[in-house]
mmCIF file of C-alpha atoms in Angstrom:
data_model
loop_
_atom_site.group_PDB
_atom_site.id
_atom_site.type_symbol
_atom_site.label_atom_id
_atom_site.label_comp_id
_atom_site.label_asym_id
_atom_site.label_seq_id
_atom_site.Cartn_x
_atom_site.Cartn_y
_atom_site.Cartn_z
ATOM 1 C CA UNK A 1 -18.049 -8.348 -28.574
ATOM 2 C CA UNK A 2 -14.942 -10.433 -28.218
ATOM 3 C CA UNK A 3 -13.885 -10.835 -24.626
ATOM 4 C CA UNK A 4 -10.634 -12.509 -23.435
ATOM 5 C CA UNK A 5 -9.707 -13.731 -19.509
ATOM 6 C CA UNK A 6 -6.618 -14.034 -18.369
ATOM 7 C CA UNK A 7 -4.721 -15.770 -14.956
ATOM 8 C CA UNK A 8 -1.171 -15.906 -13.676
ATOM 9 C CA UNK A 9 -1.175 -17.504 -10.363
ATOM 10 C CA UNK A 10 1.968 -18.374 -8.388
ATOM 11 C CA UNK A 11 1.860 -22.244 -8.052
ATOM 12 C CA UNK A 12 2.535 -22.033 -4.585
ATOM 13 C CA UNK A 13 -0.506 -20.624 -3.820
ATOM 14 C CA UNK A 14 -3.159 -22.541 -6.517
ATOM 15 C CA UNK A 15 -5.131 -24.539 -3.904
ATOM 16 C CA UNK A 16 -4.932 -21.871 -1.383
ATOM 17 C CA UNK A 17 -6.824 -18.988 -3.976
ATOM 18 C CA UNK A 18 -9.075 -21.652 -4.904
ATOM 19 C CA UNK A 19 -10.308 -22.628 -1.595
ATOM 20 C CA UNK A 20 -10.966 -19.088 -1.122
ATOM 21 C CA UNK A 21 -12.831 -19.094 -4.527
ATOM 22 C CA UNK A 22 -10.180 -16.466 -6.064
ATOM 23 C CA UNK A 23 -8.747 -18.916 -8.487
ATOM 24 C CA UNK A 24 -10.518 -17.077 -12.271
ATOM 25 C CA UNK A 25 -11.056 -13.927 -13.374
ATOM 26 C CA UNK A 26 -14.787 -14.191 -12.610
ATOM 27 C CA UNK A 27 -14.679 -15.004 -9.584
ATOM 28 C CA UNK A 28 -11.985 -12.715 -8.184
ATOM 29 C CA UNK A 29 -13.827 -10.099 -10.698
ATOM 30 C CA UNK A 30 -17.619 -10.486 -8.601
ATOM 31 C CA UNK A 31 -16.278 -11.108 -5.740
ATOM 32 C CA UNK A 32 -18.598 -9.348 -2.959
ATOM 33 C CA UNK A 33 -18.364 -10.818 0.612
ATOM 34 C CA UNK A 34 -14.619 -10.213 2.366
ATOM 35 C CA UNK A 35 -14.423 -6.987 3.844
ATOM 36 C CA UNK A 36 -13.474 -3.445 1.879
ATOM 37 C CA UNK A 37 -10.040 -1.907 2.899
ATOM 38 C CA UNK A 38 -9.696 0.813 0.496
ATOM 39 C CA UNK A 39 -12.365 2.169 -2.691
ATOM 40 C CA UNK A 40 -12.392 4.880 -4.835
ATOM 41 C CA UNK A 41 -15.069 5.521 -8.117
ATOM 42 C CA UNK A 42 -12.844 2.770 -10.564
ATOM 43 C CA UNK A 43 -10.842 0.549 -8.038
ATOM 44 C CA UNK A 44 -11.737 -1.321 -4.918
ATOM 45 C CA UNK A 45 -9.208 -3.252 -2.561
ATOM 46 C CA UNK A 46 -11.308 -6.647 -0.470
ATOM 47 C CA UNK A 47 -10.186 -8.516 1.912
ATOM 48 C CA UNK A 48 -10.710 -12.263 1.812
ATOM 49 C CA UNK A 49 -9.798 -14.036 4.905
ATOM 50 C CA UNK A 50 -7.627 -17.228 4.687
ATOM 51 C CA UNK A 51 -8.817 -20.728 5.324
ATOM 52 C CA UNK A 52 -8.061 -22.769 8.643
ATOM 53 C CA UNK A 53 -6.344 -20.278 10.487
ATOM 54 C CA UNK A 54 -3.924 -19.353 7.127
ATOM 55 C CA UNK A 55 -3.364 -16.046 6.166
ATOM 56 C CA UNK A 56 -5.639 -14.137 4.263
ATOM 57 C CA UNK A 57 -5.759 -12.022 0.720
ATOM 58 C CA UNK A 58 -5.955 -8.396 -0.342
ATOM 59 C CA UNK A 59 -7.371 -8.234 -3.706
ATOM 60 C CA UNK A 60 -7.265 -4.482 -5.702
ATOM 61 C CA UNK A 61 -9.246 -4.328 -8.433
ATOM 62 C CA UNK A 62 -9.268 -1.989 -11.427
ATOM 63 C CA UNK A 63 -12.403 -1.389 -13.728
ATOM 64 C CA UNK A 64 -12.321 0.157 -16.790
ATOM 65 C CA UNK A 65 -16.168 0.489 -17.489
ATOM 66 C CA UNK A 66 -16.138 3.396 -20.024
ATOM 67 C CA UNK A 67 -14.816 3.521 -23.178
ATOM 68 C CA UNK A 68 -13.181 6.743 -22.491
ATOM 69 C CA UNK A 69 -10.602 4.989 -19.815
ATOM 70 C CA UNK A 70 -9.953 2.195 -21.671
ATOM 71 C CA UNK A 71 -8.838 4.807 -24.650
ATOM 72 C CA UNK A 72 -6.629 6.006 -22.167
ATOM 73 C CA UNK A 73 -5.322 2.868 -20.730
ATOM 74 C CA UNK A 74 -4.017 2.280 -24.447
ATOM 75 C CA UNK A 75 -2.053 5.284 -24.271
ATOM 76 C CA UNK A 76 -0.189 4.150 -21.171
ATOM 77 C CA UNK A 77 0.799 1.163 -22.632
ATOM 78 C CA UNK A 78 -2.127 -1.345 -21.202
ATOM 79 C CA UNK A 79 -3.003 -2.668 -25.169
ATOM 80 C CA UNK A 80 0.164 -4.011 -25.934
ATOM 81 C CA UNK A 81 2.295 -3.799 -22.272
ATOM 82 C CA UNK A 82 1.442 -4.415 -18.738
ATOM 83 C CA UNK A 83 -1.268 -3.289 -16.842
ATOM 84 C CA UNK A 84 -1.245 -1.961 -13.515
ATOM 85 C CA UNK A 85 -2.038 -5.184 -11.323
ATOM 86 C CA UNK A 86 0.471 -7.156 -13.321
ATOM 87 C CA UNK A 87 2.923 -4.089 -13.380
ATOM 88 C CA UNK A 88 2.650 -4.112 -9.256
ATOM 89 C CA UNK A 89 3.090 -8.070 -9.559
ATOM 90 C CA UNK A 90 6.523 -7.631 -11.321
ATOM 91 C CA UNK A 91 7.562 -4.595 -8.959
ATOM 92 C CA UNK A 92 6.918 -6.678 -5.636
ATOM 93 C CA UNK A 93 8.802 -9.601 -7.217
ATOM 94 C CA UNK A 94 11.381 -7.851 -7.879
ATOM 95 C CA UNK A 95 11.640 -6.250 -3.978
ATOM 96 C CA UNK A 96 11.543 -8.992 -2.541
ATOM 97 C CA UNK A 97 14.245 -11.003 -4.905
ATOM 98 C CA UNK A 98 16.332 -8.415 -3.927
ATOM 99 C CA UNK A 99 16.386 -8.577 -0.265
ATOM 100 C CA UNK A 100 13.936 -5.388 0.044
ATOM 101 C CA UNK A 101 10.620 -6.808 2.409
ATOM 102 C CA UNK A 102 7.349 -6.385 0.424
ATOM 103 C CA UNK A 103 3.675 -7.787 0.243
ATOM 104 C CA UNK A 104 3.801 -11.248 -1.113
ATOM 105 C CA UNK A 105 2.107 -11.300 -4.129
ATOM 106 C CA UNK A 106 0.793 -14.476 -5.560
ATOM 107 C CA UNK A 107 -1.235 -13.519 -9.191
ATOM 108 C CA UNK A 108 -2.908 -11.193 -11.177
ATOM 109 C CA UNK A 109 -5.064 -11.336 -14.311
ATOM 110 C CA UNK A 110 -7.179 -9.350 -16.340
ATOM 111 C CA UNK A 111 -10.643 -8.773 -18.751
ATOM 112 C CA UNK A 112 -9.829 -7.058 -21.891
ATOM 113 C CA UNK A 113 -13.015 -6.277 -24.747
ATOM 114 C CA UNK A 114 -11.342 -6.588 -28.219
ATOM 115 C CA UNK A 115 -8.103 -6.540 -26.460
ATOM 116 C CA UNK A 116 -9.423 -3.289 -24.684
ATOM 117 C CA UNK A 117 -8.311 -3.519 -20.931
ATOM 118 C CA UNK A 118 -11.767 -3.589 -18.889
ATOM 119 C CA UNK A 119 -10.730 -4.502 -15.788
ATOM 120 C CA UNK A 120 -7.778 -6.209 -13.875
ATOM 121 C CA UNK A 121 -6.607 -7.427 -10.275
ATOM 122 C CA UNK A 122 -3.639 -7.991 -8.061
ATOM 123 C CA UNK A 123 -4.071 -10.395 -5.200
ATOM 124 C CA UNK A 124 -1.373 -10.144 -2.334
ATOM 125 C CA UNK A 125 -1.046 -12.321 0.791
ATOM 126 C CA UNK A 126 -1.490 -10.950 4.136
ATOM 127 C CA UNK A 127 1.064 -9.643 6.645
ATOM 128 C CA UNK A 128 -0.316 -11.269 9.638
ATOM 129 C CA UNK A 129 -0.476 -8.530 12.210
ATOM 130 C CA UNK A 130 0.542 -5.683 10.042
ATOM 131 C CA UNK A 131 -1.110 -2.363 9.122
ATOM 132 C CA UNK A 132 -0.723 -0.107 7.154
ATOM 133 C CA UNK A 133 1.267 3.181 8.830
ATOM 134 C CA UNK A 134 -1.270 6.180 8.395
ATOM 135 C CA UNK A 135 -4.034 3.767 10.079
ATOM 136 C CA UNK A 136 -1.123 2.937 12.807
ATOM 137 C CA UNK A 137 -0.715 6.824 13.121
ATOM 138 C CA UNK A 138 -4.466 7.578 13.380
ATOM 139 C CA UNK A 139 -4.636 4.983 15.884
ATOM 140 C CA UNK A 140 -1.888 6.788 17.825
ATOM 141 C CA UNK A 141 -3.052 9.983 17.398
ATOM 142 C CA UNK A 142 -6.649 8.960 18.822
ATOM 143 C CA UNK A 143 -5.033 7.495 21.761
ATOM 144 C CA UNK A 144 -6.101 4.041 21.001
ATOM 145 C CA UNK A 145 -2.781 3.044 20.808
ATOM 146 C CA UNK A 146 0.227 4.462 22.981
ATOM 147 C CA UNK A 147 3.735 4.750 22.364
ATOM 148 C CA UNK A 148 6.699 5.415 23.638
ATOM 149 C CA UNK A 149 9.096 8.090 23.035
ATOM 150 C CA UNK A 150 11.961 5.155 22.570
ATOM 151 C CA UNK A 151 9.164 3.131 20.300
ATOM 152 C CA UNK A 152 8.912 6.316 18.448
ATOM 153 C CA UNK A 153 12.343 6.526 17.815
ATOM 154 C CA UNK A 154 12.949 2.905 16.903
ATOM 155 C CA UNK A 155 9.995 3.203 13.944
ATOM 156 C CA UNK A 156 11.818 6.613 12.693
ATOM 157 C CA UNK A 157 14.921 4.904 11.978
ATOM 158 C CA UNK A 158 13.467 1.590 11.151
ATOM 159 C CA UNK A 159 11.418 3.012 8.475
ATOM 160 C CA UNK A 160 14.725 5.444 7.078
ATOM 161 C CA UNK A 161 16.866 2.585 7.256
ATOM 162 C CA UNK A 162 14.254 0.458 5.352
ATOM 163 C CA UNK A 163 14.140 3.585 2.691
ATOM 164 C CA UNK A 164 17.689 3.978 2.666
ATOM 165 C CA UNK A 165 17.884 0.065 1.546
ATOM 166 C CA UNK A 166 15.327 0.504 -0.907
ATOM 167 C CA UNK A 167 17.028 2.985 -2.840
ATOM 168 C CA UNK A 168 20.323 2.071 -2.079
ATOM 169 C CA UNK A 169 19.355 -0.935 -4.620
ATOM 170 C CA UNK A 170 18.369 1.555 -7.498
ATOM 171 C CA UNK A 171 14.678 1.328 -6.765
ATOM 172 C CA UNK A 172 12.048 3.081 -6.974
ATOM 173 C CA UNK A 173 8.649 2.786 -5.438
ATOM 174 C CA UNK A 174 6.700 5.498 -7.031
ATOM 175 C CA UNK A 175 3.949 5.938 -4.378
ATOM 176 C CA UNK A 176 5.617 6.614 -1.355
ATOM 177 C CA UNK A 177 2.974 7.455 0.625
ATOM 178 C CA UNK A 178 2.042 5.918 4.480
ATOM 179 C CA UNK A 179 -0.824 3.778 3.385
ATOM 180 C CA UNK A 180 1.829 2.424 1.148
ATOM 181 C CA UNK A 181 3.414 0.929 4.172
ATOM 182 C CA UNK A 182 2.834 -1.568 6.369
ATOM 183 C CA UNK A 183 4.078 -1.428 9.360
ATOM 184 C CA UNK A 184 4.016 -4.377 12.398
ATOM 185 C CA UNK A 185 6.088 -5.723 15.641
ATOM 186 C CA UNK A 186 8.648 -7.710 14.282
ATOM 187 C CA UNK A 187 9.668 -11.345 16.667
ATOM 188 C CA UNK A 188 12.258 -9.184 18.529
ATOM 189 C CA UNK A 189 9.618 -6.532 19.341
ATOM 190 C CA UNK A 190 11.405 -3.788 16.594
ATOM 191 C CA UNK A 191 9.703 -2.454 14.091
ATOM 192 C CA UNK A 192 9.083 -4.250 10.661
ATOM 193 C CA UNK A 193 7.269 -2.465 7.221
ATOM 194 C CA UNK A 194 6.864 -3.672 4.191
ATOM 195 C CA UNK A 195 6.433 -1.769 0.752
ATOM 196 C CA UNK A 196 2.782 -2.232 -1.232
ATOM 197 C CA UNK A 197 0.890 -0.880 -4.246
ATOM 198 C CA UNK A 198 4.270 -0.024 -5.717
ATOM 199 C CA UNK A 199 4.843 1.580 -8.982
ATOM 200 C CA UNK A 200 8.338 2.240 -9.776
ATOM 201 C CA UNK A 201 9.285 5.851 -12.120
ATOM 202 C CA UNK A 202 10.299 4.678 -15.784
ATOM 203 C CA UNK A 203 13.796 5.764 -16.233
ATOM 204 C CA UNK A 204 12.103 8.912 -18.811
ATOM 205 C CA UNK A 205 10.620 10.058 -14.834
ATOM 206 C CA UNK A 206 13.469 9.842 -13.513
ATOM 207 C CA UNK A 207 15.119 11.625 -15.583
ATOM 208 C CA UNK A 208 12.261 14.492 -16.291
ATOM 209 C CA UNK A 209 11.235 15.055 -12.963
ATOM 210 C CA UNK A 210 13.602 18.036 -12.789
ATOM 211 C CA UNK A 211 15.115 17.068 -9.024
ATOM 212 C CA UNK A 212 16.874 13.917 -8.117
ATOM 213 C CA UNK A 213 13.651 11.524 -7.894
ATOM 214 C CA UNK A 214 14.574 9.737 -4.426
ATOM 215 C CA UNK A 215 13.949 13.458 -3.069
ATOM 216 C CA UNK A 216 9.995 12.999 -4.843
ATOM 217 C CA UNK A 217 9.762 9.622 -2.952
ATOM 218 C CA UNK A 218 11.602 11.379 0.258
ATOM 219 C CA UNK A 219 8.776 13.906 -0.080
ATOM 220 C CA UNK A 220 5.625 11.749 -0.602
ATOM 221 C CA UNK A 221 6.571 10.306 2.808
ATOM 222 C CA UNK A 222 6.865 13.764 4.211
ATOM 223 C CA UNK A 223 3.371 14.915 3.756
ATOM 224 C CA UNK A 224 1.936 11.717 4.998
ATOM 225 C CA UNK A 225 4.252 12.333 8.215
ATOM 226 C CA UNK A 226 3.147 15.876 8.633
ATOM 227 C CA UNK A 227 -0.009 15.379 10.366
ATOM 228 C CA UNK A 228 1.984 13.145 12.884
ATOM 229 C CA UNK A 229 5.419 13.827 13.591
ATOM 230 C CA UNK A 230 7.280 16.971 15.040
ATOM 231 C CA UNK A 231 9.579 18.627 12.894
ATOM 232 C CA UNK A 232 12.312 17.406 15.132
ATOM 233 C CA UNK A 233 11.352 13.931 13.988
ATOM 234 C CA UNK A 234 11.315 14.428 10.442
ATOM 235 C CA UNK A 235 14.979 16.118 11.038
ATOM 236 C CA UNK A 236 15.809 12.567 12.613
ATOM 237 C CA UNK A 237 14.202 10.837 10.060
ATOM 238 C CA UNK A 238 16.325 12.326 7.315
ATOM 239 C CA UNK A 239 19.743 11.688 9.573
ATOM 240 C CA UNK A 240 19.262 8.009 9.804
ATOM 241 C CA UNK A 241 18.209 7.880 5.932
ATOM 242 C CA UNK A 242 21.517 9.652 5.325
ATOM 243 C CA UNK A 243 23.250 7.666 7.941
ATOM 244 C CA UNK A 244 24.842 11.114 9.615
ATOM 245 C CA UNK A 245 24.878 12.492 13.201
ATOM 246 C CA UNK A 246 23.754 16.086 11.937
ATOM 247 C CA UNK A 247 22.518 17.570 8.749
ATOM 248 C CA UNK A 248 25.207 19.798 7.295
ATOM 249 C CA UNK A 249 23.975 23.064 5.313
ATOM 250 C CA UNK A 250 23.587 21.197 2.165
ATOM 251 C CA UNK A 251 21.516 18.331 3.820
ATOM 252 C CA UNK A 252 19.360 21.449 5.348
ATOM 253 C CA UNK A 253 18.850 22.531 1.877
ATOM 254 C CA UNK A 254 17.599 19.725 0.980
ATOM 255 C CA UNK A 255 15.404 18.974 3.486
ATOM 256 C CA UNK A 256 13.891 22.282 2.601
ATOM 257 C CA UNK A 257 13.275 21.666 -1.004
ATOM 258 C CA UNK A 258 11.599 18.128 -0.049
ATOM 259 C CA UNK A 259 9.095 19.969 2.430
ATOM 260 C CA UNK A 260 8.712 22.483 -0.550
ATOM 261 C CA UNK A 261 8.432 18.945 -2.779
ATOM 262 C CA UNK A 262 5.335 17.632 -0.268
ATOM 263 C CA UNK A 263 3.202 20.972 -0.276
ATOM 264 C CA UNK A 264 1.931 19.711 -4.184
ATOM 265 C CA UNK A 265 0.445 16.522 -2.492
ATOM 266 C CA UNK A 266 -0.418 17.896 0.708
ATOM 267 C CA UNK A 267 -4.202 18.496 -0.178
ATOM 268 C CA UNK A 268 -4.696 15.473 -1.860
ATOM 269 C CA UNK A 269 -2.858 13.556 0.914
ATOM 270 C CA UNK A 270 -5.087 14.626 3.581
ATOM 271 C CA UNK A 271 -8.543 13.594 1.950
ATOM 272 C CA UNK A 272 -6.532 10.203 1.785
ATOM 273 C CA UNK A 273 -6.024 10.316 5.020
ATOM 274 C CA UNK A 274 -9.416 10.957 5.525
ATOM 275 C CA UNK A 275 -10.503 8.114 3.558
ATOM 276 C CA UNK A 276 -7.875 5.842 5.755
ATOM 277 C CA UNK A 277 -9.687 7.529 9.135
ATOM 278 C CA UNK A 278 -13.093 6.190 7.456
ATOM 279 C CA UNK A 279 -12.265 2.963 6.487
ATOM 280 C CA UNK A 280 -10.250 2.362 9.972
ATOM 281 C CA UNK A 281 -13.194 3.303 12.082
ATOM 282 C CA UNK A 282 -15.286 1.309 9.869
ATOM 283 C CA UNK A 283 -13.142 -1.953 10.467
ATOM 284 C CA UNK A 284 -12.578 -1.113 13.884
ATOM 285 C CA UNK A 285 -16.410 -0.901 14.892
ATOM 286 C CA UNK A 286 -16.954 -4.492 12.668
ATOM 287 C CA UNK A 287 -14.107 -5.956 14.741
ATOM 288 C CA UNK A 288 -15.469 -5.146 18.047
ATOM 289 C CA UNK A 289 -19.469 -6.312 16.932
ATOM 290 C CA UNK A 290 -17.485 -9.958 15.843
ATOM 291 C CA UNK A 291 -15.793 -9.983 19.136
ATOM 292 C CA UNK A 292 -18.786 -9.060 21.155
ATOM 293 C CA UNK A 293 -20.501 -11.840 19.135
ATOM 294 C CA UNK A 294 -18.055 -14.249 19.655
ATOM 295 C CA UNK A 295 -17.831 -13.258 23.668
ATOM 296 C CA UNK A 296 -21.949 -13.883 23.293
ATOM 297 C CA UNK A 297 -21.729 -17.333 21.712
ATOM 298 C CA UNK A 298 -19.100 -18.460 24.527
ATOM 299 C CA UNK A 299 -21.168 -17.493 27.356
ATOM 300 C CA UNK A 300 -24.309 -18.918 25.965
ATOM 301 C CA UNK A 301 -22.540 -22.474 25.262
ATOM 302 C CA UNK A 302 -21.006 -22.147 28.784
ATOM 303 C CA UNK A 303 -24.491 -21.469 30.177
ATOM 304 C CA UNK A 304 -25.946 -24.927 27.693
ATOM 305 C CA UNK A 305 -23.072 -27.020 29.365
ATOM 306 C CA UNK A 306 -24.129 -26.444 33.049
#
């Protein structure tokens, strides 16, 4: 069967992806040592660290193994349009080109069987120090990491304000959710996040989705908050996104009808979470093994040297 490869890389970045052997569809394609962020049953997201101290890669890849998906994929527009790691590519660009902070992302390519998408990739560069906000909120929540009720309040308005912004422009992110968001200590010690794995609503959703579709996005990051937050800080939340020192009766309403908005994710949203809780603990326990190697192989050259 006829099979086709395709790369777009950002220039910038060439030597860098090659040096990290992510510079063809192959090789980003059976790529197996990095470390595994995020999987589910057709994608996988790895994480390649970056050479002499520069920042590293995500890479999410999508396979399209069966027949039966790539069928699909040809209904949503993959044959002829964009698929989703090139979609994302676009979405970012477009973010960050408008002032809106997102996940660098530096190329994406694809594997198509007689033009059938098979598989395709994003690769995005790091956010040194950053993570995303449900593993942040896990970590709180287990105690590994403590914060203050004044920290809380400065992420709660940091991330509205950020919102605010992002539709303010007339965007859309689509997938709203906290492990959408990455969230780190910016140089002043204030909050910074930055928007990934976005997929913005067609102006058809948008339209269809029967409620004003910033109230869908509003929502998405309402269920990932419940778990976390008190109601009084989701009330604060929504005060800073609206920029207003109380909700007024409408504003009430509306709050109501987003919490009634979340309740259709809320199952799915907390085997995600799950999922998040898995992976965390997962990279958490591999970090501490490399640091108790690393305290190992100090002590025993210190020991050589005397």
């Amino acid at each position: 069967m006829f099979h086709t490869e395709h790369m777009r890389t950002d220039p910038a970045y060439r030597e860098r992806l090659q040096t990290c052997g992510l510079d063809t569809v192959g090789r980003v394609l059976t790529r197996t040592d990095g470390r595994i962020v995020a999987w589910s049953r057709s994608t996988d997201t790895l994480f390649v660290p970056g050479a002499a101290e520069t920042p590293g890669f995500y890479v999410k890849r999508y396979y399209f193994s069966r027949w039966n998906s790539r069928l699909r994929g040809t209904f949503r527009g993959t044959f002829f349009g964009m698929h989703r790691g090139q979609a994302e590519y676009a979405a970012l660009n477009t973010m960050r080109e408008l002032g809106i902070p997102a996940v660098r992302a530096v190329a994406y390519g694809e594997r198509r069987a007689a033009h059938f998408l098979s598989a395709c990739f994003l690769i995005t560069e790091e956010v040194p120090g950053a993570q995303n906000l449900t593993a942040f909120a896990l970590q709180t929540a287990d105690g590994r990491l403590r914060l203050t009720p004044v920290q809380r309040h400065l992420l709660i308005r940091a991330l509205a304000t950020q919102l605010a912004a992002l539709h303010a422009a007339g965007l859309s992110h689509g997938n709203l959710f906290w492990r959408n968001l990455l969230v780190r200590d910016g140089p002043d010690s204030r909050p910074e996040f930055f928007f990934v794995d976005a997929h913005p609503l067609h102006a058809w959703e948008r339209l269809g989705a029967g409620v004003n579709w910033w109230w869908r996005e509003l929502a998405q990051v309402a269920v990932s908050a419940l778990p976390f937050t008190t109601r009084a800080e989701r009330v604060r939340f929504v005060r800073h996104y609206c920029e207003c020192a109380r909700l007024s009766p409408a504003l009430k309403t509306h709050m109501r009808q987003i919490e009634q908005l979340a309740q259709e994710w809320r199952r799915h949203e907390e085997r995600r979470i799950r999922m998040t809780r898995l992976f965390a603990e997962w990279n958490w326990q591999l970090a501490d093994e490399e640091r108790r190697r690393s305290a190992a192989s100090a002590g025993g050259m210190a020991e050589s040297a005397t």
